[in-house]
Amino acid sequence: MTAFPADLEACFAARDAQFLDDLFAFLRIPSVSARSEHNVDTQRAAAWLHERLARIGFAVETIPTAGHPVVLAEWRKAPAGAPTIVVYGHYDVQPPEPLDLWTSPAFEPTIRDGKLFARGSVDDKGQLFAHVAALETLLEVRGALPVNVIVLAEGEEEIGSEHLAPFIEAHKARLACDGVVISDSSMFAPGIPSILSSLRGLAYFEINVRGPASDLHSGSYGGAVVNPAMALARILATMHDADGHVVIPGFYDAVRAFPPNVIAGMRKLPFDEEHFRQEVGATALGGEPQFTVLEKLWTRPTCEVNGMLSGYTGEGAKTVLPGVSMAKVSCRLVPDQDPAEIERLMKAHVASVAPKGVTVTVTHLHGGKPWRADLEGPLFEAAKVALESAFGRAPEVTGEGGSIPVVGDFERILGVPVLLMGFGLPGENAHAPDEWISVDNFRRGMRAIAALFEQLGAAK
Ligand code: BES
Ligand code: ZN
C-alpha cells in the first residue's frame, strides 16, 4: 500500500478546523436551485466558490446560463506532458422541506456524533469543497499542482442540469481534458471506499387528470360522474404486475443485461438484505423476486410514484368528488433505455388505459440517460492507489441507483473517461431531513483527492 504523504498529512491536520469552518460557511448559503426566491442565494453560493478558487490561484469565471451560472476555474501551470483533469460538482441543493423534521436547522451546519448535518453536506457542497480543500493543500505544500485542473461547478444539478450539456458543447475546446472526476456519490459502506461503474438514468413525468368542471358534492354527483382520484389510482395501478415488474408495453425492450462478471462482483459485496430492510424501516422489501436488492437498485429500471395530490386532505371528513388529480411519476432507467423513448411509451400506455370521462395529460419534466463503464486506464488505476492510501483499504467497484445525467454527456462530448469517487454513506439522508456527511469521510475524502492528483501527475 502507498502510504499517504507525510507532508500533505501535516498540512491537512493543521488546517482541519479551518476547512470545516469554511465548509460551514458554504453550507449556510441556502442555494436551493428549484426555488426562484432563493436565486440570490444560489448566486451567492456561486460567488463564494468563485472567490475561494480565485484566492488559491485559479483563474475563475462565473459564466451565466439561461438558468443558474457555471463557475469555471482553471489552473494550467502543470509541467509539460501532465494530464488535464476536469473536476465536476454542484453548488445547488435540494429544498430543505419538511423543515420540522430536521433535528437542527437545514442551513445551520452542526456536528453530532461525527456527522455533519446540513442541507448539501453530502449532496454535493461537502464533496465539492473536499476537492477545493485538496487543491488548496497541494498548492500550499507543493507550490504547484501535479496536473492541470479545471473545476466546473454548476447550480442546476438538482433540477435536471438542463443547461449543462449545451454548456459543455459550447466550451468543448476549453474543457478538453484527459478525464473527469466527480465526487457526488456514496461509498458502499463505512470504511469501504468505492468507485462507481454505473448510474441509472431518469425520465420524470407529471400526470394530470381532469374530470368535472369543478369539485362536486360527492353525494349529489358521486356514482354518476367519473372520479379523477380513482381514475388516477386505476391508471397508476396498471404500471406494474403484483411482483413489481413494470408492464408498460415495450418498457424493457432496450435493457441490455449487465455482464455476468459485473453481477458476480455485486454478489460478492458484503451486503445484508435484512439489515437494509431494518435501515429503511419497512416491514418487508418488495420488487422483482428473482433479483437481489443490489441488482434491483443498480441494474433494474423502475417506475415510481413520487407524489400524489387530489381532493380533500385536511382534518376530518369532507364529502367531495375532486375535480382534478395529479401524480409525479419517475422511471429510473438502465442501459440502453432512452428517456425520450420511455416518454413515448409512457404517454402511449397512459392514453391506452385512461378511463372515459376524464382528460389525462402526461408531461415529461426532465430526463437523463443511464451510464455504465468499464473501469480501465490510468484514471482508475490512480484512483485505486489514492483511495487505498487515504482509507487504508482498496476500493470496491459498485453500482448506483441514483442519477447524474451529465456523466454520459461528459463521456460523449469530451470523449474521456469519468471517475465517480464519492464520500457519502448509506443512510446519509440526501434530499431528506437531517442530511449529513461523515466528518471522517470528509477528511479522508480530501486526502484521497489530493493523492489522486499526485498519482495522476506521477503516472504521466
Ligand atoms: N448526488 C445525487 C446523485 C446520487 C444519488 C448519487 C444517490 C449517488 C447516490 C444527485 O445530486 C441527484 O440527486 N441526482 C438526481 C437526478 C436529477 C436529474 C434530479 C437523482 O438521482 O434523483
Ligand atoms: Zn441530489
Short mmCIF file of C-alpha atoms and ligand atoms in Angstrom, two decimals:
data_model
loop_
_atom_site.label_atom_id
_atom_site.label_comp_id
_atom_site.label_asym_id
_atom_site.label_seq_id
_atom_site.Cartn_x
_atom_site.Cartn_y
_atom_site.Cartn_z
CA MET A 1 0.00 0.00 0.00
CA THR A 2 1.23 3.51 -0.82
CA ALA A 3 1.49 5.45 2.43
CA PHE A 4 -0.20 8.83 2.50
CA PRO A 5 2.49 11.55 2.06
CA ALA A 6 3.54 12.87 5.50
CA ASP A 7 3.91 16.49 4.40
CA LEU A 8 0.39 16.58 2.97
CA GLU A 9 -0.93 14.86 6.09
CA ALA A 10 0.69 17.51 8.30
CA CYS A 11 -0.94 20.29 6.28
CA PHE A 12 -4.38 18.64 6.30
CA ALA A 13 -4.10 18.16 10.06
CA ALA A 14 -3.05 21.77 10.63
CA ARG A 15 -5.88 23.11 8.51
CA ASP A 16 -8.59 20.73 9.68
CA ALA A 17 -10.57 23.22 11.78
CA GLN A 18 -10.24 25.88 9.10
CA PHE A 19 -11.54 23.58 6.35
CA LEU A 20 -14.55 22.61 8.47
CA ASP A 21 -15.23 26.28 9.22
CA ASP A 22 -15.05 27.13 5.54
CA LEU A 23 -17.38 24.28 4.62
CA PHE A 24 -19.82 25.53 7.29
CA ALA A 25 -19.82 28.95 5.60
CA PHE A 26 -20.56 27.37 2.20
CA LEU A 27 -23.36 25.24 3.71
CA ARG A 28 -25.01 28.24 5.39
CA ILE A 29 -25.92 29.65 1.96
CA PRO A 30 -29.38 28.23 1.08
CA SER A 31 -28.67 27.67 -2.63
CA VAL A 32 -31.95 25.91 -3.41
CA SER A 33 -31.96 25.83 -7.21
CA ALA A 34 -35.60 24.79 -7.52
CA ARG A 35 -36.92 27.94 -5.80
CA SER A 36 -36.76 31.30 -7.51
CA GLU A 37 -36.97 33.10 -4.14
CA HIS A 38 -33.54 31.56 -3.47
CA ASN A 39 -31.96 32.80 -6.73
CA VAL A 40 -29.98 35.40 -4.82
CA ASP A 41 -28.63 32.68 -2.50
CA THR A 42 -27.79 30.40 -5.41
CA GLN A 43 -25.83 33.32 -6.92
CA ARG A 44 -24.15 33.84 -3.56
CA ALA A 45 -23.02 30.21 -3.43
CA ALA A 46 -21.53 30.57 -6.92
CA ALA A 47 -19.78 33.78 -5.82
CA TRP A 48 -18.47 32.08 -2.67
CA LEU A 49 -16.93 29.29 -4.71
CA HIS A 50 -15.59 31.76 -7.28
CA GLU A 51 -13.84 33.80 -4.61
CA ARG A 52 -12.46 30.72 -2.87
CA LEU A 53 -10.95 29.24 -6.05
CA ALA A 54 -9.57 32.64 -7.10
CA ARG A 55 -7.92 33.01 -3.69
CA ILE A 56 -5.92 29.79 -4.13
CA GLY A 57 -4.65 30.81 -7.55
CA PHE A 58 -7.21 29.58 -10.07
CA ALA A 59 -8.30 31.73 -13.00
CA VAL A 60 -12.04 31.84 -12.35
CA GLU A 61 -15.03 32.91 -14.38
CA THR A 62 -18.67 32.78 -13.38
CA ILE A 63 -20.45 32.15 -16.66
CA PRO A 64 -24.17 32.87 -16.94
CA THR A 65 -26.50 30.29 -18.48
CA ALA A 66 -30.23 30.58 -19.15
CA GLY A 67 -30.55 29.25 -15.58
CA HIS A 68 -28.04 29.33 -12.73
CA PRO A 69 -24.42 30.17 -13.60
CA VAL A 70 -21.48 27.83 -14.08
CA VAL A 71 -18.33 28.50 -12.07
CA LEU A 72 -15.36 27.60 -14.27
CA ALA A 73 -11.94 27.71 -12.64
CA GLU A 74 -8.67 26.81 -14.34
CA TRP A 75 -5.15 26.09 -13.15
CA ARG A 76 -2.93 25.25 -16.12
CA LYS A 77 0.64 25.53 -14.90
CA ALA A 78 1.49 21.83 -14.56
CA PRO A 79 4.71 20.51 -16.12
CA ALA A 80 4.58 19.82 -19.85
CA GLY A 81 3.00 16.45 -20.58
CA ALA A 82 0.95 16.40 -17.37
CA PRO A 83 -2.67 15.41 -17.83
CA THR A 84 -5.61 17.83 -17.56
CA ILE A 85 -8.43 16.85 -15.23
CA VAL A 86 -11.92 18.32 -15.03
CA VAL A 87 -13.47 18.26 -11.56
CA TYR A 88 -17.25 18.50 -11.70
CA GLY A 89 -19.60 19.19 -8.80
CA HIS A 90 -22.76 21.14 -7.98
CA TYR A 91 -23.25 24.04 -5.59
CA ASP A 92 -27.04 23.88 -5.64
CA VAL A 93 -29.05 21.89 -3.11
CA GLN A 94 -32.47 20.30 -2.78
CA PRO A 95 -35.25 22.19 -0.96
CA PRO A 96 -34.97 21.54 2.79
CA GLU A 97 -38.67 20.83 3.43
CA PRO A 98 -40.21 19.39 5.58
CA LEU A 99 -38.44 21.75 7.95
CA ASP A 100 -39.96 20.43 11.17
CA LEU A 101 -38.31 17.04 10.66
CA TRP A 102 -34.77 18.49 10.93
CA THR A 103 -33.12 17.95 14.32
CA SER A 104 -31.08 21.14 13.75
CA PRO A 105 -31.93 23.73 11.06
CA ALA A 106 -31.03 22.75 7.49
CA PHE A 107 -28.80 25.75 6.88
CA GLU A 108 -27.14 25.85 10.31
CA PRO A 109 -24.43 23.19 9.98
CA THR A 110 -24.00 21.15 13.16
CA ILE A 111 -21.74 18.22 14.05
CA ARG A 112 -23.23 15.45 16.21
CA ASP A 113 -21.60 12.03 16.70
CA GLY A 114 -19.09 12.55 13.91
CA LYS A 115 -21.80 13.54 11.42
CA LEU A 116 -22.00 16.99 9.88
CA PHE A 117 -25.70 17.77 9.44
CA ALA A 118 -26.83 20.36 6.87
CA ARG A 119 -28.63 20.51 3.54
CA GLY A 120 -25.89 20.00 0.92
CA SER A 121 -23.41 18.49 3.39
CA VAL A 122 -23.08 15.35 1.29
CA ASP A 123 -25.02 16.35 -1.87
CA ASP A 124 -22.88 17.98 -3.00
CA LYS A 125 -21.27 21.01 -1.34
CA GLY A 126 -19.28 18.94 1.16
CA GLN A 127 -17.87 16.69 -1.55
CA LEU A 128 -17.21 19.60 -3.92
CA PHE A 129 -15.48 21.54 -1.17
CA ALA A 130 -13.31 18.48 -0.40
CA HIS A 131 -11.84 18.98 -3.90
CA VAL A 132 -11.23 22.68 -3.28
CA ALA A 133 -9.53 21.90 0.06
CA ALA A 134 -7.38 19.18 -1.55
CA LEU A 135 -6.28 21.56 -4.31
CA GLU A 136 -5.56 24.26 -1.75
CA THR A 137 -3.43 21.86 0.30
CA LEU A 138 -1.45 20.68 -2.72
CA LEU A 139 -0.80 24.27 -3.76
CA GLU A 140 0.32 25.21 -0.27
CA VAL A 141 2.60 22.22 0.33
CA ARG A 142 3.99 21.71 -3.17
CA GLY A 143 3.65 25.23 -4.52
CA ALA A 144 2.04 23.81 -7.66
CA LEU A 145 -0.40 21.16 -8.81
CA PRO A 146 0.92 17.96 -10.43
CA VAL A 147 -1.78 18.13 -13.13
CA ASN A 148 -3.75 20.85 -14.89
CA VAL A 149 -7.14 21.23 -13.23
CA ILE A 150 -10.42 22.69 -14.45
CA VAL A 151 -13.14 22.95 -11.81
CA LEU A 152 -16.62 23.10 -13.33
CA ALA A 153 -19.36 23.68 -10.75
CA GLU A 154 -22.98 24.03 -11.78
CA GLY A 155 -26.03 25.29 -9.93
CA GLU A 156 -28.74 23.22 -11.61
CA GLU A 157 -27.92 19.58 -10.91
CA GLU A 158 -30.86 19.14 -8.56
CA ILE A 159 -33.27 20.44 -11.20
CA GLY A 160 -32.02 18.33 -14.09
CA SER A 161 -28.85 20.09 -15.41
CA GLU A 162 -30.84 21.43 -18.35
CA HIS A 163 -28.19 23.91 -19.48
CA LEU A 164 -25.09 21.88 -18.78
CA ALA A 165 -24.80 19.67 -21.87
CA PRO A 166 -25.14 22.73 -24.16
CA PHE A 167 -22.54 24.47 -21.96
CA ILE A 168 -20.09 21.57 -22.35
CA GLU A 169 -20.71 21.55 -26.12
CA ALA A 170 -20.13 25.31 -26.33
CA HIS A 171 -16.91 25.13 -24.28
CA LYS A 172 -15.71 21.82 -25.65
CA ALA A 173 -12.25 23.08 -26.70
CA ARG A 174 -11.66 24.81 -23.40
CA LEU A 175 -12.77 21.71 -21.48
CA ALA A 176 -10.51 19.36 -23.47
CA CYS A 177 -9.03 17.03 -20.87
CA ASP A 178 -7.85 13.51 -20.06
CA GLY A 179 -10.57 12.63 -17.59
CA VAL A 180 -13.39 13.92 -15.42
CA VAL A 181 -13.51 13.36 -11.66
CA ILE A 182 -16.78 13.61 -9.73
CA SER A 183 -17.47 13.24 -6.02
CA ASP A 184 -21.26 13.30 -5.82
CA SER A 185 -21.99 9.73 -4.75
CA SER A 186 -21.61 7.38 -1.84
CA MET A 187 -19.28 4.69 -0.62
CA PHE A 188 -20.64 1.19 -0.38
CA ALA A 189 -20.33 1.09 3.42
CA PRO A 190 -18.35 2.79 6.20
CA GLY A 191 -14.64 2.10 5.68
CA ILE A 192 -15.17 0.74 2.15
CA PRO A 193 -14.17 3.33 -0.45
CA SER A 194 -15.93 2.86 -3.77
CA ILE A 195 -15.63 3.62 -7.45
CA LEU A 196 -18.90 3.60 -9.38
CA SER A 197 -19.25 1.65 -12.59
CA SER A 198 -22.88 2.52 -13.32
CA LEU A 199 -25.65 5.03 -12.66
CA ARG A 200 -29.31 4.78 -13.51
CA GLY A 201 -30.94 7.30 -15.81
CA LEU A 202 -34.22 9.09 -15.31
CA ALA A 203 -37.44 10.01 -17.05
CA TYR A 204 -39.67 12.17 -14.84
CA PHE A 205 -43.36 12.79 -15.55
CA GLU A 206 -46.32 14.68 -14.21
CA ILE A 207 -49.68 13.06 -14.83
CA ASN A 208 -52.73 15.31 -14.61
CA VAL A 209 -56.29 14.05 -14.58
CA ARG A 210 -59.15 16.44 -15.13
CA GLY A 211 -62.76 15.39 -14.55
CA PRO A 212 -65.83 17.58 -13.95
CA ALA A 213 -65.51 21.36 -14.36
CA SER A 214 -65.09 21.77 -10.59
CA ASP A 215 -65.18 19.83 -7.30
CA LEU A 216 -68.64 18.35 -6.73
CA HIS A 217 -70.75 17.20 -3.77
CA SER A 218 -69.88 13.51 -3.55
CA GLY A 219 -73.47 12.67 -2.54
CA SER A 220 -75.25 14.64 -5.22
CA TYR A 221 -72.89 13.57 -8.00
CA GLY A 222 -70.82 10.57 -6.81
CA GLY A 223 -71.52 7.36 -8.71
CA ALA A 224 -72.66 9.15 -11.84
CA VAL A 225 -69.52 11.20 -12.52
CA VAL A 226 -66.08 9.65 -13.10
CA ASN A 227 -63.88 10.43 -10.07
CA PRO A 228 -60.43 11.80 -11.11
CA ALA A 229 -58.73 10.49 -7.96
CA MET A 230 -60.00 6.96 -8.64
CA ALA A 231 -59.17 7.31 -12.34
CA LEU A 232 -55.58 8.23 -11.43
CA ALA A 233 -55.33 5.34 -8.98
CA ARG A 234 -56.50 2.96 -11.72
CA ILE A 235 -54.00 4.37 -14.21
CA LEU A 236 -51.11 4.07 -11.76
CA ALA A 237 -52.14 0.54 -10.86
CA THR A 238 -51.72 -0.58 -14.48
CA MET A 239 -48.00 0.16 -14.46
CA HIS A 240 -46.79 -2.93 -12.52
CA ASP A 241 -47.78 -6.53 -12.01
CA ALA A 242 -48.05 -7.96 -8.50
CA ASP A 243 -44.29 -8.73 -8.45
CA GLY A 244 -43.22 -5.17 -9.16
CA HIS A 245 -42.38 -5.90 -12.79
CA VAL A 246 -43.21 -2.88 -14.98
CA VAL A 247 -45.87 -3.84 -17.54
CA ILE A 248 -45.86 -0.71 -19.68
CA PRO A 249 -45.55 -2.26 -23.16
CA GLY A 250 -42.02 -2.05 -24.54
CA PHE A 251 -40.55 -0.78 -21.24
CA TYR A 252 -37.76 -3.39 -21.06
CA ASP A 253 -37.08 -3.67 -24.81
CA ALA A 254 -33.84 -1.66 -24.75
CA VAL A 255 -32.49 -3.14 -21.49
CA ARG A 256 -29.04 -4.66 -22.07
CA ALA A 257 -28.13 -7.22 -19.44
CA PHE A 258 -25.18 -6.39 -17.19
CA PRO A 259 -22.14 -8.57 -17.95
CA PRO A 260 -22.03 -11.74 -15.80
CA ASN A 261 -18.72 -10.71 -14.22
CA VAL A 262 -20.25 -7.42 -13.03
CA ILE A 263 -23.21 -9.26 -11.50
CA ALA A 264 -20.81 -11.76 -9.90
CA GLY A 265 -18.87 -8.81 -8.42
CA MET A 266 -22.10 -7.39 -6.96
CA ARG A 267 -22.97 -10.71 -5.39
CA LYS A 268 -19.58 -10.83 -3.66
CA LEU A 269 -20.06 -7.47 -1.93
CA PRO A 270 -20.78 -7.73 1.78
CA PHE A 271 -24.47 -6.75 1.76
CA ASP A 272 -27.05 -7.86 4.32
CA GLU A 273 -30.58 -7.52 2.91
CA GLU A 274 -32.19 -7.89 6.33
CA HIS A 275 -30.04 -5.08 7.69
CA PHE A 276 -31.04 -2.97 4.67
CA ARG A 277 -34.72 -3.68 5.43
CA GLN A 278 -34.29 -2.57 9.03
CA GLU A 279 -32.37 0.52 7.97
CA VAL A 280 -35.21 1.71 5.71
CA GLY A 281 -37.73 0.81 8.38
CA ALA A 282 -40.05 -1.26 6.17
CA THR A 283 -41.87 -4.40 7.32
CA ALA A 284 -40.80 -6.26 4.17
CA LEU A 285 -38.93 -5.47 0.96
CA GLY A 286 -40.53 -5.53 -2.49
CA GLY A 287 -39.70 -5.70 -6.16
CA GLU A 288 -38.92 -8.38 -8.70
CA PRO A 289 -38.26 -11.54 -6.67
CA GLN A 290 -35.59 -13.03 -8.95
CA PHE A 291 -33.11 -10.22 -8.26
CA THR A 292 -31.03 -9.40 -5.18
CA VAL A 293 -31.53 -5.99 -3.58
CA LEU A 294 -28.32 -4.65 -5.12
CA GLU A 295 -29.32 -5.93 -8.55
CA LYS A 296 -32.74 -4.27 -8.16
CA LEU A 297 -31.12 -0.97 -7.20
CA TRP A 298 -28.26 -0.93 -9.68
CA THR A 299 -29.30 -2.99 -12.70
CA ARG A 300 -33.09 -2.84 -13.00
CA PRO A 301 -35.31 0.01 -14.20
CA THR A 302 -38.23 1.26 -12.11
CA CYS A 303 -41.41 3.24 -12.30
CA GLU A 304 -42.23 5.03 -9.05
CA VAL A 305 -44.83 7.46 -7.76
CA ASN A 306 -43.02 10.39 -6.11
CA GLY A 307 -46.12 12.24 -5.01
CA MET A 308 -49.90 12.46 -5.47
CA LEU A 309 -52.44 15.17 -4.97
CA SER A 310 -56.21 15.18 -5.12
CA GLY A 311 -59.32 16.23 -3.24
CA TYR A 312 -59.68 16.89 0.46
CA THR A 313 -56.73 16.02 2.69
CA GLY A 314 -57.38 18.26 5.68
CA GLU A 315 -58.68 17.37 9.13
CA GLY A 316 -61.83 15.31 9.46
CA ALA A 317 -64.18 14.30 6.68
CA LYS A 318 -65.33 16.41 3.76
CA THR A 319 -67.65 14.79 1.25
CA VAL A 320 -66.33 15.85 -2.11
CA LEU A 321 -65.74 14.45 -5.55
CA PRO A 322 -62.49 16.14 -6.63
CA GLY A 323 -62.35 17.86 -9.99
CA VAL A 324 -58.69 17.03 -10.61
CA SER A 325 -55.85 14.75 -9.53
CA MET A 326 -52.12 14.72 -10.14
CA ALA A 327 -49.20 12.36 -9.71
CA LYS A 328 -45.44 12.80 -10.14
CA VAL A 329 -44.04 9.60 -11.63
CA SER A 330 -40.41 8.85 -12.33
CA CYS A 331 -38.74 5.97 -14.13
CA ARG A 332 -35.15 5.10 -13.26
CA LEU A 333 -33.51 3.73 -16.38
CA VAL A 334 -30.68 1.31 -17.09
CA PRO A 335 -28.51 0.93 -20.20
CA ASP A 336 -29.63 1.26 -23.02
CA GLN A 337 -33.04 2.68 -22.17
CA ASP A 338 -33.50 6.16 -23.57
CA PRO A 339 -35.56 8.82 -21.72
CA ALA A 340 -37.17 10.05 -24.97
CA GLU A 341 -38.30 6.53 -25.89
CA ILE A 342 -39.60 5.91 -22.35
CA GLU A 343 -41.57 9.17 -22.65
CA ARG A 344 -43.16 7.87 -25.84
CA LEU A 345 -44.00 4.51 -24.22
CA MET A 346 -45.38 6.12 -21.05
CA LYS A 347 -47.63 8.50 -22.99
CA ALA A 348 -48.93 5.71 -25.23
CA HIS A 349 -49.61 3.46 -22.25
CA VAL A 350 -51.43 6.09 -20.20
CA ALA A 351 -53.53 7.07 -23.20
CA SER A 352 -54.49 3.42 -23.72
CA VAL A 353 -55.65 2.88 -20.10
CA ALA A 354 -57.18 6.30 -19.32
CA PRO A 355 -60.85 5.86 -18.40
CA LYS A 356 -63.55 7.69 -20.36
CA GLY A 357 -64.97 10.76 -18.63
CA VAL A 358 -61.63 12.27 -17.62
CA THR A 359 -58.90 14.06 -19.58
CA VAL A 360 -55.41 12.78 -18.84
CA THR A 361 -52.19 14.57 -19.78
CA VAL A 362 -48.65 13.31 -19.30
CA THR A 363 -45.87 15.90 -19.23
CA HIS A 364 -42.20 14.92 -19.34
CA LEU A 365 -40.41 17.18 -16.83
CA HIS A 366 -36.81 16.09 -17.26
CA GLY A 367 -34.66 13.12 -18.02
CA GLY A 368 -31.16 11.75 -18.19
CA LYS A 369 -29.51 8.77 -19.79
CA PRO A 370 -28.21 5.83 -17.77
CA TRP A 371 -24.46 5.21 -17.69
CA ARG A 372 -22.20 2.20 -17.41
CA ALA A 373 -18.44 1.95 -17.96
CA ASP A 374 -15.56 -0.49 -17.97
CA LEU A 375 -13.20 0.98 -15.44
CA GLU A 376 -9.90 0.71 -17.25
CA GLY A 377 -6.95 3.03 -17.69
CA PRO A 378 -4.70 5.36 -15.72
CA LEU A 379 -7.52 7.37 -14.12
CA PHE A 380 -8.91 4.30 -12.39
CA GLU A 381 -5.52 2.88 -11.50
CA ALA A 382 -4.62 6.19 -9.87
CA ALA A 383 -7.95 6.27 -8.00
CA LYS A 384 -7.41 2.79 -6.58
CA VAL A 385 -3.99 3.74 -5.18
CA ALA A 386 -5.26 7.10 -3.89
CA LEU A 387 -8.33 5.66 -2.16
CA GLU A 388 -6.28 2.93 -0.55
CA SER A 389 -3.71 5.41 0.78
CA ALA A 390 -6.46 7.56 2.34
CA PHE A 391 -8.82 4.84 3.60
CA GLY A 392 -6.34 2.04 4.32
CA ARG A 393 -8.29 -0.32 2.12
CA ALA A 394 -8.62 -0.96 -1.61
CA PRO A 395 -11.89 0.36 -3.12
CA GLU A 396 -14.76 -1.80 -4.27
CA VAL A 397 -16.35 -1.31 -7.67
CA THR A 398 -20.05 -0.64 -7.11
CA GLY A 399 -23.16 0.48 -8.98
CA GLU A 400 -25.62 3.20 -8.07
CA GLY A 401 -29.37 3.59 -8.29
CA GLY A 402 -29.35 7.40 -8.44
CA SER A 403 -28.66 9.54 -11.48
CA ILE A 404 -26.09 12.14 -12.53
CA PRO A 405 -27.24 12.83 -16.10
CA VAL A 406 -24.15 14.86 -17.03
CA VAL A 407 -21.83 11.87 -16.65
CA GLY A 408 -22.87 10.45 -20.01
CA ASP A 409 -22.64 13.93 -21.57
CA PHE A 410 -19.03 14.37 -20.41
CA GLU A 411 -18.10 11.00 -21.86
CA ARG A 412 -19.87 11.65 -25.14
CA ILE A 413 -18.89 15.29 -25.73
CA LEU A 414 -15.35 15.29 -24.34
CA GLY A 415 -14.55 11.68 -25.27
CA VAL A 416 -12.85 10.93 -21.95
CA PRO A 417 -13.44 8.55 -19.02
CA VAL A 418 -15.36 9.72 -15.94
CA LEU A 419 -14.27 8.67 -12.45
CA LEU A 420 -17.02 8.63 -9.83
CA MET A 421 -15.36 8.57 -6.45
CA GLY A 422 -17.82 9.68 -3.77
CA PHE A 423 -17.61 10.01 0.00
CA GLY A 424 -21.23 9.76 1.14
CA LEU A 425 -22.56 6.77 3.09
CA PRO A 426 -25.77 4.75 3.04
CA GLY A 427 -28.34 6.42 5.29
CA GLU A 428 -26.89 9.91 4.72
CA ASN A 429 -30.42 11.33 4.10
CA ALA A 430 -29.61 13.09 0.83
CA HIS A 431 -32.72 15.03 -0.33
CA ALA A 432 -34.34 14.31 3.07
CA PRO A 433 -34.37 15.96 6.51
CA ASP A 434 -31.17 15.54 8.56
CA GLU A 435 -28.83 15.17 5.58
CA TRP A 436 -25.29 14.51 6.82
CA ILE A 437 -21.76 13.69 5.75
CA SER A 438 -19.40 11.68 7.91
CA VAL A 439 -16.69 14.07 9.13
CA ASP A 440 -14.20 11.20 8.89
CA ASN A 441 -15.16 10.62 5.26
CA PHE A 442 -14.85 14.33 4.53
CA ARG A 443 -11.33 14.23 5.97
CA ARG A 444 -10.30 11.06 4.17
CA GLY A 445 -12.02 12.27 1.01
CA MET A 446 -9.86 15.42 0.89
CA ARG A 447 -6.77 13.26 1.32
CA ALA A 448 -7.88 10.75 -1.34
CA ILE A 449 -8.44 13.58 -3.81
CA ALA A 450 -5.01 15.08 -3.14
CA ALA A 451 -3.45 11.62 -3.53
CA LEU A 452 -5.36 11.10 -6.78
CA PHE A 453 -3.89 14.25 -8.32
CA GLU A 454 -0.41 13.27 -7.18
CA GLN A 455 -0.81 9.79 -8.67
CA LEU A 456 -2.06 11.24 -11.94
CA GLY A 457 0.88 13.63 -12.06
CA ALA A 458 3.34 10.82 -11.37
CA ALA A 459 1.81 8.48 -13.95
CA LYS A 460 2.25 10.85 -16.89
N1 BES B 1 -25.81 13.19 -5.84
C1 BES B 1 -27.01 12.78 -6.50
C2 BES B 1 -26.86 11.55 -7.34
C3 BES B 1 -26.73 10.35 -6.49
C4 BES B 1 -27.82 9.92 -5.78
C5 BES B 1 -25.53 9.69 -6.38
C6 BES B 1 -27.71 8.85 -4.94
C7 BES B 1 -25.42 8.63 -5.53
C8 BES B 1 -26.50 8.23 -4.80
C9 BES B 1 -27.55 13.91 -7.34
O1 BES B 1 -27.42 15.15 -6.73
C10 BES B 1 -29.02 13.68 -7.55
O2 BES B 1 -29.75 13.76 -6.61
N2 BES B 1 -29.45 13.38 -8.77
C11 BES B 1 -30.83 13.28 -9.08
C12 BES B 1 -31.03 13.39 -10.56
C13 BES B 1 -31.53 14.69 -11.07
C14 BES B 1 -31.84 14.60 -12.53
C15 BES B 1 -32.57 15.39 -10.29
C16 BES B 1 -31.42 11.95 -8.69
O3 BES B 1 -30.73 10.92 -8.74
O4 BES B 1 -32.59 11.95 -8.32
ZN ZN B 2 -29.05 15.36 -5.22
#
